[in-house]
Tab-separated table of C-alpha atoms and ligand atoms in Angstrom:
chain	number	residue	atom	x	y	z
A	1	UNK	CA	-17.530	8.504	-13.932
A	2	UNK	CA	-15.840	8.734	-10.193
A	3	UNK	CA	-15.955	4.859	-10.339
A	4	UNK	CA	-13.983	4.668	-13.352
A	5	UNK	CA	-11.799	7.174	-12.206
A	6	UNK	CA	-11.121	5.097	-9.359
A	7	UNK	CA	-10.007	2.341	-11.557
A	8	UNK	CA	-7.784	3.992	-13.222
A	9	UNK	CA	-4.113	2.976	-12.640
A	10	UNK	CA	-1.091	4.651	-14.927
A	11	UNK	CA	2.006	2.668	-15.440
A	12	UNK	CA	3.299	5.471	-12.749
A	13	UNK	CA	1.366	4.558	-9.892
A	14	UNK	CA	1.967	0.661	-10.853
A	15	UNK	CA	5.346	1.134	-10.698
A	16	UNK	CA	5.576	2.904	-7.100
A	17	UNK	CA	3.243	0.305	-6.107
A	18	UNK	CA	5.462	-2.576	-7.485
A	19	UNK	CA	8.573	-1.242	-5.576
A	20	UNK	CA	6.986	-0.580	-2.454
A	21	UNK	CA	6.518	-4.619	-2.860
A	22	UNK	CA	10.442	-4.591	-2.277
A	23	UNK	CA	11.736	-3.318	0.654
A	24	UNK	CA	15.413	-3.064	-0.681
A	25	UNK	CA	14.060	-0.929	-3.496
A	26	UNK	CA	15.705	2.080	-3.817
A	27	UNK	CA	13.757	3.312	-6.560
A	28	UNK	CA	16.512	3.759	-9.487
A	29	UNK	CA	15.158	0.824	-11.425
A	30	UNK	CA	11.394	2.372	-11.357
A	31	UNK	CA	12.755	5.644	-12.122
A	32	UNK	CA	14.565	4.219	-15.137
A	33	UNK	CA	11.003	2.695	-16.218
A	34	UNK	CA	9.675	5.677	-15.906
A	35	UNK	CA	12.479	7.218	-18.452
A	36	UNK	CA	11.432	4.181	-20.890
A	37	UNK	CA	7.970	5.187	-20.699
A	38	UNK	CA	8.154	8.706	-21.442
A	39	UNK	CA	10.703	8.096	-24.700
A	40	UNK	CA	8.075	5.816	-25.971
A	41	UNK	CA	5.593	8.540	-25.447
A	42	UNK	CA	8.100	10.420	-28.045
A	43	UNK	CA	8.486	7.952	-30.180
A	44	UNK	CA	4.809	7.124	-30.422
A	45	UNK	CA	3.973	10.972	-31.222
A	46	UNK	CA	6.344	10.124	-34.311
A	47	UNK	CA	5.400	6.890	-35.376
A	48	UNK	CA	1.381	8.309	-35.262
A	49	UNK	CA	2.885	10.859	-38.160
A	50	UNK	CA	5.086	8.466	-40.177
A	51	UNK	CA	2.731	8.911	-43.272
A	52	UNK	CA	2.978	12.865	-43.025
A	53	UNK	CA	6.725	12.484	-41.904
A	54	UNK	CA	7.350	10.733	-45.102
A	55	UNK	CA	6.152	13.289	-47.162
A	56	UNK	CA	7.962	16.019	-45.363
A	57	UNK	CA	11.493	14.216	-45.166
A	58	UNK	CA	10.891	13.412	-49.274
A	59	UNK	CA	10.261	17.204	-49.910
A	60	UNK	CA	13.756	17.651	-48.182
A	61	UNK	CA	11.735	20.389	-45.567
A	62	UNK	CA	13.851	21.212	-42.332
A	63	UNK	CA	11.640	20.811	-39.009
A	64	UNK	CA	11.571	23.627	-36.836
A	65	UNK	CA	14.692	23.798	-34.670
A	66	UNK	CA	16.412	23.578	-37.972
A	67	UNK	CA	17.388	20.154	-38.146
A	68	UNK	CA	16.861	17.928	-41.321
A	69	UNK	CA	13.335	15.471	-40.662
A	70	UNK	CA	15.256	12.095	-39.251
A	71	UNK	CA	14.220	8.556	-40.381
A	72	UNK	CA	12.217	7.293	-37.621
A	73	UNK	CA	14.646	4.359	-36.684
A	74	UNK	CA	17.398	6.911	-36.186
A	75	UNK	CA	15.019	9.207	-34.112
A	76	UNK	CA	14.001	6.655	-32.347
A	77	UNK	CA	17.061	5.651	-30.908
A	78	UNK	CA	18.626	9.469	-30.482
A	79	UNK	CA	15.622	9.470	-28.624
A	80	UNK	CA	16.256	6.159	-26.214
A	81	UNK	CA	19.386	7.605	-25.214
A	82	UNK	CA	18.412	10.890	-24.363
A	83	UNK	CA	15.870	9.637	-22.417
A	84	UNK	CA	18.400	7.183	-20.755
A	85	UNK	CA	22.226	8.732	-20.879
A	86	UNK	CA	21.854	11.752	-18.872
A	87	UNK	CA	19.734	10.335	-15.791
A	88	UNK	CA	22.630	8.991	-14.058
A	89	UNK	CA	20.808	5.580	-13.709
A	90	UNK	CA	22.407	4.199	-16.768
A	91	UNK	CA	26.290	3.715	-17.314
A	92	UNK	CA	26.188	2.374	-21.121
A	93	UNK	CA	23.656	1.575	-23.673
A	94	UNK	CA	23.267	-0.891	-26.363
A	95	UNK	CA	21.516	-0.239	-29.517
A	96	UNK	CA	20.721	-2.497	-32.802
A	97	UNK	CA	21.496	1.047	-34.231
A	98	UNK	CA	25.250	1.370	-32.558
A	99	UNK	CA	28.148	-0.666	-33.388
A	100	UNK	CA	29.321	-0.254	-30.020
A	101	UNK	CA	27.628	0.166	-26.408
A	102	UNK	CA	27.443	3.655	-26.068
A	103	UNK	CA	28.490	5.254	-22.768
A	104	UNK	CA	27.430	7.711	-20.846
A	105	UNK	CA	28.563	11.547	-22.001
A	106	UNK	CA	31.896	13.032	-20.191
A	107	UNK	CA	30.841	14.594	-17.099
A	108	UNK	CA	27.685	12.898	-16.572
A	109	UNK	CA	27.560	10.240	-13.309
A	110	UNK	CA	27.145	6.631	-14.494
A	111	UNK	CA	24.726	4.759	-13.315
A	112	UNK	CA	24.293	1.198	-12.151
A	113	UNK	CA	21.877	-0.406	-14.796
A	114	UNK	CA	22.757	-1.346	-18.334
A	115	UNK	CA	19.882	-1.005	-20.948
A	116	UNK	CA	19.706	-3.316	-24.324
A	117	UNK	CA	17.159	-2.258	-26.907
A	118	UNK	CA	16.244	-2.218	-30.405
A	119	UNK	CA	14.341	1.322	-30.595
A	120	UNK	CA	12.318	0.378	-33.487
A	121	UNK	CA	12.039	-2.990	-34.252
A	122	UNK	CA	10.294	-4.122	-38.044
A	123	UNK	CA	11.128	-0.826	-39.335
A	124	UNK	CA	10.721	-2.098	-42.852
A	125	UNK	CA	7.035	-2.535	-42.426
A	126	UNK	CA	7.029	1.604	-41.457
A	127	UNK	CA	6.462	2.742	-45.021
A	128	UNK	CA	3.292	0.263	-45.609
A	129	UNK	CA	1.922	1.358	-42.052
A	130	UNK	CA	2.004	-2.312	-40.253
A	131	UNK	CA	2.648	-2.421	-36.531
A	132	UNK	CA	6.324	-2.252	-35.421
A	133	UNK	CA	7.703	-1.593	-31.701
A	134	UNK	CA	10.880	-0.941	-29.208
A	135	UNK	CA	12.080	-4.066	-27.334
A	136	UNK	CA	14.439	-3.224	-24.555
A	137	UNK	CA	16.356	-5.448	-21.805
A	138	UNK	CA	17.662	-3.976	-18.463
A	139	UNK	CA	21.244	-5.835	-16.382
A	140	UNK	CA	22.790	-4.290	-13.316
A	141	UNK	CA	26.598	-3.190	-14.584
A	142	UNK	CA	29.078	-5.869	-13.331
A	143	UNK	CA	31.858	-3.471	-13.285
A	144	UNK	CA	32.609	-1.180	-10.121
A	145	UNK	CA	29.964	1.308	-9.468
A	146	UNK	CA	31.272	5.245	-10.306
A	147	UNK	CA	33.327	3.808	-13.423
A	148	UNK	CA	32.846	3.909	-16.774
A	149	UNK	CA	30.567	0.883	-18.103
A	150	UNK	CA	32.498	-1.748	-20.247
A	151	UNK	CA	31.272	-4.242	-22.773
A	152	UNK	CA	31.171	-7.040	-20.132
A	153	UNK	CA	28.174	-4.938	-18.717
A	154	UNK	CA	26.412	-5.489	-21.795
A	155	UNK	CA	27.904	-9.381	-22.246
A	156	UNK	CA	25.408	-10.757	-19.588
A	157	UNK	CA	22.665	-13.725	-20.005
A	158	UNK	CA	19.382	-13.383	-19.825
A	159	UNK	CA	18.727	-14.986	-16.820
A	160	UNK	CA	20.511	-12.248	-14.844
A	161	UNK	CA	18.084	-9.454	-16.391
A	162	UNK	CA	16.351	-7.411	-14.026
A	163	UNK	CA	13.850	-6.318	-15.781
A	164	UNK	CA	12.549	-6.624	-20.377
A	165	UNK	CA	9.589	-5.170	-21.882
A	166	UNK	CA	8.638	-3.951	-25.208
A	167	UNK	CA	6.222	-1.355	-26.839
A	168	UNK	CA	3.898	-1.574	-29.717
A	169	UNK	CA	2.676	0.980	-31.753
A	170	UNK	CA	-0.081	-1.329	-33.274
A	171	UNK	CA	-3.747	-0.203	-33.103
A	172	UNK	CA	-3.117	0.687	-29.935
A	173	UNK	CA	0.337	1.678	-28.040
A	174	UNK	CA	1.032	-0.491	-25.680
A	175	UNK	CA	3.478	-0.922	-23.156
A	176	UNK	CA	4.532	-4.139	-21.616
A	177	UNK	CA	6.885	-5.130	-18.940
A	178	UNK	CA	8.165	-7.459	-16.181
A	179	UNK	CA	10.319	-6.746	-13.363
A	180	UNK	CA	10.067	-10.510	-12.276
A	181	UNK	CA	6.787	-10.185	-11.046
A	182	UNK	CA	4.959	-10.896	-13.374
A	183	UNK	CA	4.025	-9.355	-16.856
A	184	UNK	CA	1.723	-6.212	-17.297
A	185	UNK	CA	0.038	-4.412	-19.732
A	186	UNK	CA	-0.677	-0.614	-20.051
A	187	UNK	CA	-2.805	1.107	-23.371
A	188	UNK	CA	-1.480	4.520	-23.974
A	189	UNK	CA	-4.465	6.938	-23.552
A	190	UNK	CA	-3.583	9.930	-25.821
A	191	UNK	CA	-6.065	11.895	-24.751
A	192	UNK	CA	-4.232	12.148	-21.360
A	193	UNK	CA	-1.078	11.096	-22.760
A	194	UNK	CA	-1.040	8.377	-19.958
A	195	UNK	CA	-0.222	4.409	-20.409
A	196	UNK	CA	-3.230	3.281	-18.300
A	197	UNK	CA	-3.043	-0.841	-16.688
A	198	UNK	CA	-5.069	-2.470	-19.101
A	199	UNK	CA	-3.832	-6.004	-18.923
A	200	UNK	CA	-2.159	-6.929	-15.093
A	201	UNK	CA	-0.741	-10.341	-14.609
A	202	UNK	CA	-0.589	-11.511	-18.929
A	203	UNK	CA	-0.384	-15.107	-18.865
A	204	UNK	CA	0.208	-17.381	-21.822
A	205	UNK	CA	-1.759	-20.321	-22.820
A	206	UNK	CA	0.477	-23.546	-22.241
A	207	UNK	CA	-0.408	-24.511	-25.688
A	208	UNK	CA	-1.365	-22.119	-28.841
A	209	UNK	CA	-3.511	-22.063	-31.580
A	210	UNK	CA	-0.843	-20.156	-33.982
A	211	UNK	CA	2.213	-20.638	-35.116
A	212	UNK	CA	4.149	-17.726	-37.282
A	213	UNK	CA	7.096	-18.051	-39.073
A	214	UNK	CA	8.573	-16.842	-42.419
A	215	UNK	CA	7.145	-19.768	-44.531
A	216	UNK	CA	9.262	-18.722	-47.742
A	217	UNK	CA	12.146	-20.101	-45.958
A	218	UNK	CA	11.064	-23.127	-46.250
A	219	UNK	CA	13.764	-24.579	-48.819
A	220	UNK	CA	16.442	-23.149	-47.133
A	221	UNK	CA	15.816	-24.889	-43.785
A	222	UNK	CA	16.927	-28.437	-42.723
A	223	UNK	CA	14.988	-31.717	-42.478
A	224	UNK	CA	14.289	-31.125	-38.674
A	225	UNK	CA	13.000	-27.380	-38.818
A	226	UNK	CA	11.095	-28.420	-42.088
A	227	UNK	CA	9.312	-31.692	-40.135
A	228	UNK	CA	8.606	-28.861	-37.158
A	229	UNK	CA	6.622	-27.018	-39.486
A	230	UNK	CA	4.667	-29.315	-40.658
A	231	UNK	CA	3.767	-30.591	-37.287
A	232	UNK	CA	2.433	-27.297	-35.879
A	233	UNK	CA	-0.096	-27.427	-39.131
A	234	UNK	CA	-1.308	-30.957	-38.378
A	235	UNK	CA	0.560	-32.886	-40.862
A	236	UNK	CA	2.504	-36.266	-40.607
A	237	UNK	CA	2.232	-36.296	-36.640
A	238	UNK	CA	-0.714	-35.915	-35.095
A	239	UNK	CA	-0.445	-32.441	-33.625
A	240	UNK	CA	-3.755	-30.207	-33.210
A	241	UNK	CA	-3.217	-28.371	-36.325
A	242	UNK	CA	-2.386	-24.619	-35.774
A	243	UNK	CA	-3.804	-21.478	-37.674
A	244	UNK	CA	-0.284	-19.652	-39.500
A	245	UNK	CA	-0.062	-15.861	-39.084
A	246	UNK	CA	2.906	-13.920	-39.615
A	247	UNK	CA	3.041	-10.114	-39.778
A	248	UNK	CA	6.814	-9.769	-40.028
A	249	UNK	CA	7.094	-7.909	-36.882
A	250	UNK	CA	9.039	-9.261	-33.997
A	251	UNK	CA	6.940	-7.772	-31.036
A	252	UNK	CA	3.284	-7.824	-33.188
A	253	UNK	CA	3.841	-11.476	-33.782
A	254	UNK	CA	4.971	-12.132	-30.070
A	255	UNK	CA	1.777	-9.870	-28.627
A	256	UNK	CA	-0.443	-11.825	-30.368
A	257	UNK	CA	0.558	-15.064	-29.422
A	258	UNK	CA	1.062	-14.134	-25.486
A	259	UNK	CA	-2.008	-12.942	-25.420
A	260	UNK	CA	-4.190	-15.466	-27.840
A	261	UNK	CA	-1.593	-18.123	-27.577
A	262	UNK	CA	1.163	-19.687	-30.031
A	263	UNK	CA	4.510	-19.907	-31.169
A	264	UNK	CA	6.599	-17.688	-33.126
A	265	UNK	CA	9.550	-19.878	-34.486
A	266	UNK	CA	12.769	-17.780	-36.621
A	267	UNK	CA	14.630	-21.081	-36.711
A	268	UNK	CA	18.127	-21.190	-38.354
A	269	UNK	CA	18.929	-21.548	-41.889
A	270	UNK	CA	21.456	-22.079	-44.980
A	271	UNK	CA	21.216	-18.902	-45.400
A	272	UNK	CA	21.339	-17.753	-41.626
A	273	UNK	CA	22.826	-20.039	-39.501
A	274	UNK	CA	22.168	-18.269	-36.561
A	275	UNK	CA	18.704	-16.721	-37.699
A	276	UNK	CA	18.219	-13.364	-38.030
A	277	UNK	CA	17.097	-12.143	-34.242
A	278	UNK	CA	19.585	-10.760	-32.046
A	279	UNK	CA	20.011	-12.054	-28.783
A	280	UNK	CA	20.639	-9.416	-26.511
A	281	UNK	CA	17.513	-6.886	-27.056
A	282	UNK	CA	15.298	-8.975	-29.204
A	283	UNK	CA	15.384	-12.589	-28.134
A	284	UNK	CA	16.476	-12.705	-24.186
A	285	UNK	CA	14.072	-9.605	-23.259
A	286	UNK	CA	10.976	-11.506	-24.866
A	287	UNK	CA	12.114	-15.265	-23.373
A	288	UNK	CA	12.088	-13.401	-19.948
A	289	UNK	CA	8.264	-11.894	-20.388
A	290	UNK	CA	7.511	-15.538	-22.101
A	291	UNK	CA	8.966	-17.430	-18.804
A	292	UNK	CA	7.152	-14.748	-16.445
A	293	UNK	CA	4.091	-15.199	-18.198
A	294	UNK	CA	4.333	-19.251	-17.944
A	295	UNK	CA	5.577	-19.586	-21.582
A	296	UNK	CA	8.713	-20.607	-22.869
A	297	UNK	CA	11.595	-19.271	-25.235
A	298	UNK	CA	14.306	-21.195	-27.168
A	299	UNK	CA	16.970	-21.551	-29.159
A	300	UNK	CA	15.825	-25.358	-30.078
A	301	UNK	CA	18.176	-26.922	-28.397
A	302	UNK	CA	17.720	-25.045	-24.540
A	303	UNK	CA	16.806	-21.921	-23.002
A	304	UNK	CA	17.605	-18.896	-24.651
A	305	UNK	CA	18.208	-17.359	-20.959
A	306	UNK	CA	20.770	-19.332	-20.481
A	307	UNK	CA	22.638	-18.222	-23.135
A	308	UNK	CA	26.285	-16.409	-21.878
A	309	UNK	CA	26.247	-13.813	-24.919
A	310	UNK	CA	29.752	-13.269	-26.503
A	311	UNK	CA	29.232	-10.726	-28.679
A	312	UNK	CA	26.981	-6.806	-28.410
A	313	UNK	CA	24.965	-7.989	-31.620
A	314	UNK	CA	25.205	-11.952	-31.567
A	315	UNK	CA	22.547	-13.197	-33.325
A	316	UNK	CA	20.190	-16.488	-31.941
A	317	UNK	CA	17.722	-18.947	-33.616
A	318	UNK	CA	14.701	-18.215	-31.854
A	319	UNK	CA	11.326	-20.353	-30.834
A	320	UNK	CA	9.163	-18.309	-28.142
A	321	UNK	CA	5.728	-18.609	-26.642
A	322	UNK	CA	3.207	-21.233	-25.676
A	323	UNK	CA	5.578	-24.146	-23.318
A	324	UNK	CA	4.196	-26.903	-25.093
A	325	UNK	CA	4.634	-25.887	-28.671
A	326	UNK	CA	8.156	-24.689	-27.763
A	327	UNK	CA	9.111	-27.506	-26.310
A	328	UNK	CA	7.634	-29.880	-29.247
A	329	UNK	CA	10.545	-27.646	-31.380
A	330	UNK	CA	13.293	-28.706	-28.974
A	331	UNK	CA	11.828	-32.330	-29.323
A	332	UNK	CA	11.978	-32.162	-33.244
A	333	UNK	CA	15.446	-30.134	-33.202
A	334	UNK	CA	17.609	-32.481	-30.522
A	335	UNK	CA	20.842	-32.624	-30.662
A	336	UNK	CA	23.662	-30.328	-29.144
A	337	UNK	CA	23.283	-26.878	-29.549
A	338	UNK	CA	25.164	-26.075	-33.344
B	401	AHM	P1	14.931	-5.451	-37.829
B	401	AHM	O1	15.503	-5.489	-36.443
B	401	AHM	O2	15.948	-5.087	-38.869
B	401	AHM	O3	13.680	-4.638	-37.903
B	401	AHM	O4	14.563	-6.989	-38.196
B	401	AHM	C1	13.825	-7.730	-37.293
B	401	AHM	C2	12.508	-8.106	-37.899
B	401	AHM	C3	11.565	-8.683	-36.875
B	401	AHM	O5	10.674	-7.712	-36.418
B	401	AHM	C4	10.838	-9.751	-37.637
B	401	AHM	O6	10.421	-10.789	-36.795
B	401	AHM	C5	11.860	-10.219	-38.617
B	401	AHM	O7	12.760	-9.144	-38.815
B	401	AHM	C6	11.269	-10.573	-39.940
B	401	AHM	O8	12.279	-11.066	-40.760
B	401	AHM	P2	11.966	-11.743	-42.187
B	401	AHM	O9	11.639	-10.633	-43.120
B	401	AHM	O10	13.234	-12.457	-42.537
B	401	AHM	O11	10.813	-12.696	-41.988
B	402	MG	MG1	15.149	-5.610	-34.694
């Protein structure tokens, strides 16, 4: 027992221990971690009812501090920035649930980090109980410290992120994170109520043995993405073949493959030119884990990192995970980027 207790590390302790790494540190950025932890705590608690939350919010019932039971998207993000708005680390936030970055309430000090996330990621698949998760990118503000935060905050590539994670409530809830040292995994104990190390230093094999994708788009996308797909399953070029899985779920699908290794691939299409992922807190946070981690992440023609964002909710074609079977994509796809 004492020597398991002695291995014990929470994503706390990791942190402090990863800052004291940097002498510069001056803790905001771990602090700010800490904020994203303890909202996915939250949200977990929620997600772990979303069966008996159903039931409640479809019998109209009114939860105890009066207030109508909230879809779990929507409480998911009220949630985010609570947890982040009133720290005064944080000078505007960006949510796949806002139209516009949201800044920080009148009176409160902004901070100097802007935070990118999608607080609940795959919601669709809540109702039929499949795993679904919060994906969330961090920037330093470009715009004077002490002001208020401005789009351009948000408008930043990936490369200049300081630090992208994710959580997954899957059969587990886990949290996973990079700071640009690396990529680590923590399990959420519930018992304790503690995300505990569980997987330090996640790297990705440099070539995978699945490939996931939406096959049922398969009409709708051209010659090259079409003659992709049939080279990750073997056919027509020689390839290793690859096993398919797709669960529909942006961070389930990318877990599996960084840890087991593959490629997920939501290429564009006649229907979606741009695909369907957005750049900002779905695609750039996970192509910064995949690079730290030894993978790679795409838009088929170069690196989604380098992409200079125009627009909060800009949307980006999207191949991500094992190097080699990324970069077989940008092989198949050539050509300047559309
Ligand atoms: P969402 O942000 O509205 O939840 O949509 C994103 C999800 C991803 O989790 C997943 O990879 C993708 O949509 C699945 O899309 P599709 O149903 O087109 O395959
Ligand atoms: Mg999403």
């Amino acid at each position: 027992m004492t020597s398991q207790l002695a291995r014990v590390i929470t994503i706390e302790r990791f942190i402090l221990d990863q800052e004291e790494l940097i002498p510069e540190a001056t803790g905001e950025l771990s602090n700010l971690l800490y904020d994203i932890a303890l909202a996915a705590k939250i949200i977990n608690s929620h997600v772990r009812m979303a069966g008996l939350a159903d039931i409640i919010g479809s019998a109209g019932l009114i939860n105890v501090q009066g207030e109508v039971v909230q879809k779990l998207d929507e409480f998911a993000n009220a949630t985010m920035k609570h947890a982040l708005l009133r720290t005064g680390r944080v000078c505007l936030i960006g949510s796949e649930e806002d139209v516009d970055p949201v800044p920080t309430p009148p009176g409160q000090a902004a901070g100097k980090y802007v935070v990118l996330y999608d607080p609940l990621d795959g919601s669709s698949n809540i109702d039929v109980n499949v795993s679904i998760g919060t994906i969330f990118s961090v920037h330093k503000r470009l715009s004077p410290d002490g002001g208020a935060g401005v789009l351009a905050d948000c408008l930043q590539s990936g490369r200049d992120q300081v630090a992208a994670g994710y959580v997954l409530y899957g059969s587990s809830t886990m949290m996973v994170y990079t700071t640009g040292q690396g990529v680590h995994g923590f399990t959420y104990d519930p018992s304790i109520g503690e995300f505990l190390l569980s997987h330090p230093n996640i790297t990705t094999p440099a070539l995978g043995k699945y490939y996931s994708v939406n096959e049922s788009y398969f009409p709708r996308w051209d010659a090259r993405v079409q003659s992709l797909m049939k080279c990750y399953k073997g056919l027509d070029c020689g390839y290793e073949p690859k096993t398919s899985r797709y669960i529909g779920s942006l961070v389930a699908d990318f877990h599996r493959n960084l840890i087991a290794g593959g490629v997920f691939c939501y290429p564009a299409d006649s229907k979606s030119p741009l695909g369907k992922l957005r750049l900002l807190y779905e695609c750039a946070p996970l192509a910064m884990l995949c690079e730290q981690a030894g993978g790679y992440a795409s838009d088929g023609h170069g690196p989604i990192l380098d992409i200079v964002p125009t627009e909060l909710h800009q949307r980006s074609p999207l191949f991500v995970g094992s190097r080699d079977d990324v970069r077989l994509a940008e092989e198949m796809l050539a050509g300047p980027r559309p």
